């Protein structure tokens, strides 16, 4: 918890709270700052996406990058959060949205949600950042790393326009990891940003996002591939790691 205590025990042993909420437990204790009141009629099996996944990706495009109409965007990683970035870029009016993933099974949904083209880095002999610069002539206006790998973070930065491109880190890097990159990538004018939960002030913004969902302003339901009972939670994680969700 924020005060460094834990309210959970199991067989006499202390258990830590995951991200202060531990929502896989039947009963939980959480700080009031982690609670937001939403529309009573909102379907919880759908709006749970606003707790992180959809809000994080959509907000990275809308709030953190502030994607401009007519711009070119590249999204590294087309999982649920990456697809939410695609939705955000399209909503912001980007004219070219390039999806990047080594799992080609992700491409159909990415195109359905607004990606104008999708590429697999394994189909090229040269680094993906060089491919993107050649595709666009100068580099993309906005790139988003939605995987959490330091090598793709550096590649996403290098894929931006050298003097005006913005790269947003969305994927969570491994704890204790370090990143190495050519400082000239920033010296020439690129901007590198991080985005945590899409830059939203969650206590105020989550209820508004849910209300927008209820008003059909956006539809993150398309991100849901499976709905499983709690006793199949491990199967859910297996689907997650296999890329079949």
GROMACS .gro file of C-alpha atoms in nm:
model
  245
    1UNK     CA    1   0.000   0.000   0.000
    2UNK     CA    2   0.114   0.365  -0.028
    3UNK     CA    3   0.196   0.364   0.344
    4UNK     CA    4   0.424   0.058   0.295
    5UNK     CA    5   0.185  -0.174   0.481
    6UNK     CA    6  -0.011  -0.475   0.358
    7UNK     CA    7  -0.363  -0.573   0.464
    8UNK     CA    8  -0.338  -0.925   0.325
    9UNK     CA    9  -0.220  -1.246   0.487
   10UNK     CA   10  -0.243  -1.611   0.385
   11UNK     CA   11  -0.177  -1.886   0.640
   12UNK     CA   12  -0.005  -1.633   0.861
   13UNK     CA   13   0.224  -1.496   0.591
   14UNK     CA   14   0.203  -1.140   0.458
   15UNK     CA   15   0.102  -1.094   0.094
   16UNK     CA   16   0.161  -0.774  -0.099
   17UNK     CA   17  -0.106  -0.578  -0.286
   18UNK     CA   18  -0.060  -0.576  -0.663
   19UNK     CA   19  -0.061  -0.214  -0.784
   20UNK     CA   20  -0.256  -0.126  -0.467
   21UNK     CA   21  -0.574  -0.295  -0.593
   22UNK     CA   22  -0.530  -0.676  -0.620
   23UNK     CA   23  -0.852  -0.717  -0.815
   24UNK     CA   24  -0.805  -1.092  -0.868
   25UNK     CA   25  -0.905  -1.140  -0.504
   26UNK     CA   26  -1.267  -1.174  -0.393
   27UNK     CA   27  -1.223  -0.903  -0.130
   28UNK     CA   28  -0.963  -0.630  -0.133
   29UNK     CA   29  -0.847  -0.318   0.049
   30UNK     CA   30  -0.722  -0.026  -0.157
   31UNK     CA   31  -0.641   0.343  -0.107
   32UNK     CA   32  -0.928   0.577  -0.187
   33UNK     CA   33  -0.711   0.739  -0.456
   34UNK     CA   34  -0.738   0.415  -0.654
   35UNK     CA   35  -1.119   0.420  -0.659
   36UNK     CA   36  -1.342   0.601  -0.909
   37UNK     CA   37  -1.722   0.609  -0.912
   38UNK     CA   38  -1.861   0.516  -1.254
   39UNK     CA   39  -2.205   0.488  -1.412
   40UNK     CA   40  -2.415   0.231  -1.225
   41UNK     CA   41  -2.536   0.081  -1.554
   42UNK     CA   42  -2.187   0.030  -1.701
   43UNK     CA   43  -2.117  -0.339  -1.779
   44UNK     CA   44  -1.821  -0.432  -1.558
   45UNK     CA   45  -1.705  -0.710  -1.792
   46UNK     CA   46  -1.650  -0.443  -2.058
   47UNK     CA   47  -1.553  -0.124  -1.877
   48UNK     CA   48  -1.279  -0.306  -1.686
   49UNK     CA   49  -1.073  -0.216  -1.994
   50UNK     CA   50  -1.073   0.144  -1.874
   51UNK     CA   51  -0.878   0.048  -1.562
   52UNK     CA   52  -0.561   0.035  -1.771
   53UNK     CA   53  -0.555  -0.123  -2.118
   54UNK     CA   54  -0.775   0.099  -2.333
   55UNK     CA   55  -0.716   0.415  -2.130
   56UNK     CA   56  -0.340   0.369  -2.147
   57UNK     CA   57  -0.316   0.324  -2.524
   58UNK     CA   58  -0.585   0.570  -2.626
   59UNK     CA   59  -0.451   0.834  -2.388
   60UNK     CA   60  -0.092   0.787  -2.507
   61UNK     CA   61  -0.204   0.908  -2.850
   62UNK     CA   62  -0.455   1.172  -2.740
   63UNK     CA   63  -0.293   1.313  -2.425
   64UNK     CA   64   0.077   1.233  -2.425
   65UNK     CA   65   0.169   1.255  -2.793
   66UNK     CA   66  -0.116   1.489  -2.886
   67UNK     CA   67  -0.127   1.340  -3.236
   68UNK     CA   68  -0.216   1.599  -3.499
   69UNK     CA   69  -0.448   1.552  -3.797
   70UNK     CA   70  -0.268   1.440  -4.113
   71UNK     CA   71   0.031   1.301  -3.927
   72UNK     CA   72   0.211   0.968  -3.963
   73UNK     CA   73   0.225   0.726  -3.668
   74UNK     CA   74   0.400   0.396  -3.599
   75UNK     CA   75   0.290   0.159  -3.323
   76UNK     CA   76   0.535  -0.106  -3.203
   77UNK     CA   77   0.326  -0.391  -3.058
   78UNK     CA   78  -0.035  -0.468  -3.151
   79UNK     CA   79  -0.170  -0.622  -2.834
   80UNK     CA   80  -0.470  -0.470  -2.657
   81UNK     CA   81  -0.283  -0.156  -2.552
   82UNK     CA   82  -0.118  -0.113  -2.891
   83UNK     CA   83  -0.454  -0.148  -3.066
   84UNK     CA   84  -0.588   0.119  -2.831
   85UNK     CA   85  -0.307   0.347  -2.953
   86UNK     CA   86  -0.426   0.274  -3.309
   87UNK     CA   87  -0.779   0.379  -3.208
   88UNK     CA   88  -0.642   0.698  -3.051
   89UNK     CA   89  -0.432   0.788  -3.354
   90UNK     CA   90  -0.730   0.738  -3.584
   91UNK     CA   91  -0.953   0.946  -3.357
   92UNK     CA   92  -0.692   1.224  -3.364
   93UNK     CA   93  -0.698   1.227  -3.745
   94UNK     CA   94  -0.365   1.065  -3.832
   95UNK     CA   95  -0.348   0.997  -4.207
   96UNK     CA   96  -0.101   0.708  -4.193
   97UNK     CA   97  -0.093   0.453  -3.910
   98UNK     CA   98   0.170   0.180  -3.935
   99UNK     CA   99   0.130  -0.122  -3.708
  100UNK     CA  100   0.441  -0.328  -3.624
  101UNK     CA  101   0.437  -0.677  -3.473
  102UNK     CA  102   0.609  -1.014  -3.522
  103UNK     CA  103   0.269  -1.185  -3.490
  104UNK     CA  104   0.089  -1.140  -3.820
  105UNK     CA  105  -0.233  -1.270  -3.666
  106UNK     CA  106  -0.267  -0.923  -3.510
  107UNK     CA  107  -0.279  -0.744  -3.844
  108UNK     CA  108  -0.643  -0.798  -3.942
  109UNK     CA  109  -0.784  -0.643  -3.627
  110UNK     CA  110  -0.528  -0.362  -3.640
  111UNK     CA  111  -0.644  -0.272  -3.991
  112UNK     CA  112  -1.008  -0.295  -3.884
  113UNK     CA  113  -0.938  -0.043  -3.608
  114UNK     CA  114  -0.757   0.207  -3.829
  115UNK     CA  115  -0.406   0.090  -3.916
  116UNK     CA  116  -0.336   0.180  -4.279
  117UNK     CA  117  -0.060  -0.081  -4.308
  118UNK     CA  118   0.107  -0.347  -4.094
  119UNK     CA  119   0.461  -0.483  -4.112
  120UNK     CA  120   0.658  -0.764  -3.949
  121UNK     CA  121   1.021  -0.675  -3.863
  122UNK     CA  122   1.120  -1.035  -3.931
  123UNK     CA  123   1.034  -0.986  -4.300
  124UNK     CA  124   1.323  -0.741  -4.343
  125UNK     CA  125   1.699  -0.780  -4.337
  126UNK     CA  126   1.760  -0.426  -4.214
  127UNK     CA  127   1.662  -0.274  -3.875
  128UNK     CA  128   1.296  -0.178  -3.851
  129UNK     CA  129   1.379   0.188  -3.786
  130UNK     CA  130   1.555   0.204  -4.123
  131UNK     CA  131   1.254   0.041  -4.288
  132UNK     CA  132   1.021   0.303  -4.139
  133UNK     CA  133   1.243   0.593  -4.243
  134UNK     CA  134   1.250   0.457  -4.600
  135UNK     CA  135   0.873   0.403  -4.598
  136UNK     CA  136   0.802   0.759  -4.490
  137UNK     CA  137   1.096   0.941  -4.648
  138UNK     CA  138   1.191   1.118  -4.327
  139UNK     CA  139   1.069   0.912  -4.031
  140UNK     CA  140   0.729   0.912  -3.863
  141UNK     CA  141   0.580   1.206  -3.679
  142UNK     CA  142   0.488   0.991  -3.378
  143UNK     CA  143   0.607   0.649  -3.267
  144UNK     CA  144   0.477   0.443  -2.977
  145UNK     CA  145   0.661   0.155  -2.810
  146UNK     CA  146   0.391  -0.065  -2.659
  147UNK     CA  147   0.594  -0.377  -2.584
  148UNK     CA  148   0.828  -0.295  -2.296
  149UNK     CA  149   1.161  -0.396  -2.454
  150UNK     CA  150   1.460  -0.163  -2.440
  151UNK     CA  151   1.572  -0.260  -2.792
  152UNK     CA  152   1.238  -0.165  -2.944
  153UNK     CA  153   1.230   0.155  -2.737
  154UNK     CA  154   1.555   0.263  -2.903
  155UNK     CA  155   1.423   0.154  -3.244
  156UNK     CA  156   1.101   0.351  -3.194
  157UNK     CA  157   1.300   0.664  -3.111
  158UNK     CA  158   1.522   0.621  -3.417
  159UNK     CA  159   1.216   0.577  -3.641
  160UNK     CA  160   1.094   0.932  -3.568
  161UNK     CA  161   1.154   1.237  -3.784
  162UNK     CA  162   1.501   1.356  -3.685
  163UNK     CA  163   1.403   1.714  -3.601
  164UNK     CA  164   1.036   1.703  -3.505
  165UNK     CA  165   0.941   1.343  -3.424
  166UNK     CA  166   0.792   1.238  -3.091
  167UNK     CA  167   0.844   0.892  -2.942
  168UNK     CA  168   0.621   0.774  -2.657
  169UNK     CA  169   0.715   0.488  -2.424
  170UNK     CA  170   0.397   0.302  -2.331
  171UNK     CA  171   0.517  -0.051  -2.259
  172UNK     CA  172   0.656  -0.110  -1.910
  173UNK     CA  173   1.027  -0.198  -1.920
  174UNK     CA  174   1.165  -0.477  -1.699
  175UNK     CA  175   1.259  -0.357  -1.351
  176UNK     CA  176   1.624  -0.264  -1.329
  177UNK     CA  177   1.673  -0.254  -1.706
  178UNK     CA  178   1.900   0.003  -1.869
  179UNK     CA  179   1.877   0.152  -2.216
  180UNK     CA  180   2.161   0.254  -2.447
  181UNK     CA  181   2.105   0.483  -2.744
  182UNK     CA  182   2.285   0.735  -2.962
  183UNK     CA  183   2.240   1.079  -2.796
  184UNK     CA  184   2.241   1.240  -3.141
  185UNK     CA  185   1.889   1.099  -3.181
  186UNK     CA  186   1.771   1.355  -2.926
  187UNK     CA  187   2.024   1.626  -3.008
  188UNK     CA  188   1.874   1.676  -3.354
  189UNK     CA  189   1.533   1.759  -3.210
  190UNK     CA  190   1.339   1.443  -3.139
  191UNK     CA  191   1.120   1.432  -2.827
  192UNK     CA  192   1.106   1.123  -2.604
  193UNK     CA  193   0.818   1.088  -2.359
  194UNK     CA  194   0.677   0.835  -2.118
  195UNK     CA  195   0.306   0.770  -2.075
  196UNK     CA  196   0.158   0.617  -1.760
  197UNK     CA  197  -0.210   0.518  -1.783
  198UNK     CA  198  -0.238   0.740  -2.087
  199UNK     CA  199  -0.170   1.062  -1.902
  200UNK     CA  200  -0.518   1.065  -1.748
  201UNK     CA  201  -0.597   1.195  -1.400
  202UNK     CA  202  -0.775   0.870  -1.331
  203UNK     CA  203  -1.010   0.970  -1.049
  204UNK     CA  204  -1.165   1.237  -1.270
  205UNK     CA  205  -1.107   1.092  -1.615
  206UNK     CA  206  -1.210   0.727  -1.579
  207UNK     CA  207  -1.575   0.815  -1.497
  208UNK     CA  208  -1.580   1.047  -1.801
  209UNK     CA  209  -1.432   0.779  -2.026
  210UNK     CA  210  -1.691   0.528  -1.904
  211UNK     CA  211  -1.967   0.781  -1.968
  212UNK     CA  212  -1.828   0.830  -2.319
  213UNK     CA  213  -1.842   0.454  -2.368
  214UNK     CA  214  -2.204   0.446  -2.252
  215UNK     CA  215  -2.276   0.722  -2.505
  216UNK     CA  216  -2.108   0.506  -2.774
  217UNK     CA  217  -1.832   0.759  -2.843
  218UNK     CA  218  -1.583   0.472  -2.868
  219UNK     CA  219  -1.605   0.096  -2.854
  220UNK     CA  220  -1.318  -0.088  -2.681
  221UNK     CA  221  -1.532  -0.407  -2.678
  222UNK     CA  222  -1.354  -0.506  -2.999
  223UNK     CA  223  -1.036  -0.561  -2.793
  224UNK     CA  224  -1.195  -0.849  -2.601
  225UNK     CA  225  -1.102  -1.187  -2.749
  226UNK     CA  226  -1.198  -1.423  -2.464
  227UNK     CA  227  -1.417  -1.412  -2.156
  228UNK     CA  228  -1.325  -1.679  -1.900
  229UNK     CA  229  -1.453  -1.775  -1.555
  230UNK     CA  230  -1.221  -1.705  -1.265
  231UNK     CA  231  -1.130  -2.072  -1.221
  232UNK     CA  232  -0.968  -2.057  -1.567
  233UNK     CA  233  -0.748  -1.758  -1.485
  234UNK     CA  234  -0.430  -1.952  -1.563
  235UNK     CA  235  -0.570  -2.040  -1.905
  236UNK     CA  236  -0.621  -1.669  -1.960
  237UNK     CA  237  -0.256  -1.598  -1.887
  238UNK     CA  238  -0.153  -1.880  -2.120
  239UNK     CA  239  -0.359  -1.721  -2.398
  240UNK     CA  240  -0.196  -1.387  -2.317
  241UNK     CA  241   0.158  -1.521  -2.340
  242UNK     CA  242   0.087  -1.727  -2.652
  243UNK     CA  243  -0.038  -1.423  -2.844
  244UNK     CA  244  -0.376  -1.586  -2.907
  245UNK     CA  245  -0.573  -1.316  -2.740
   0.00000   0.00000   0.00000
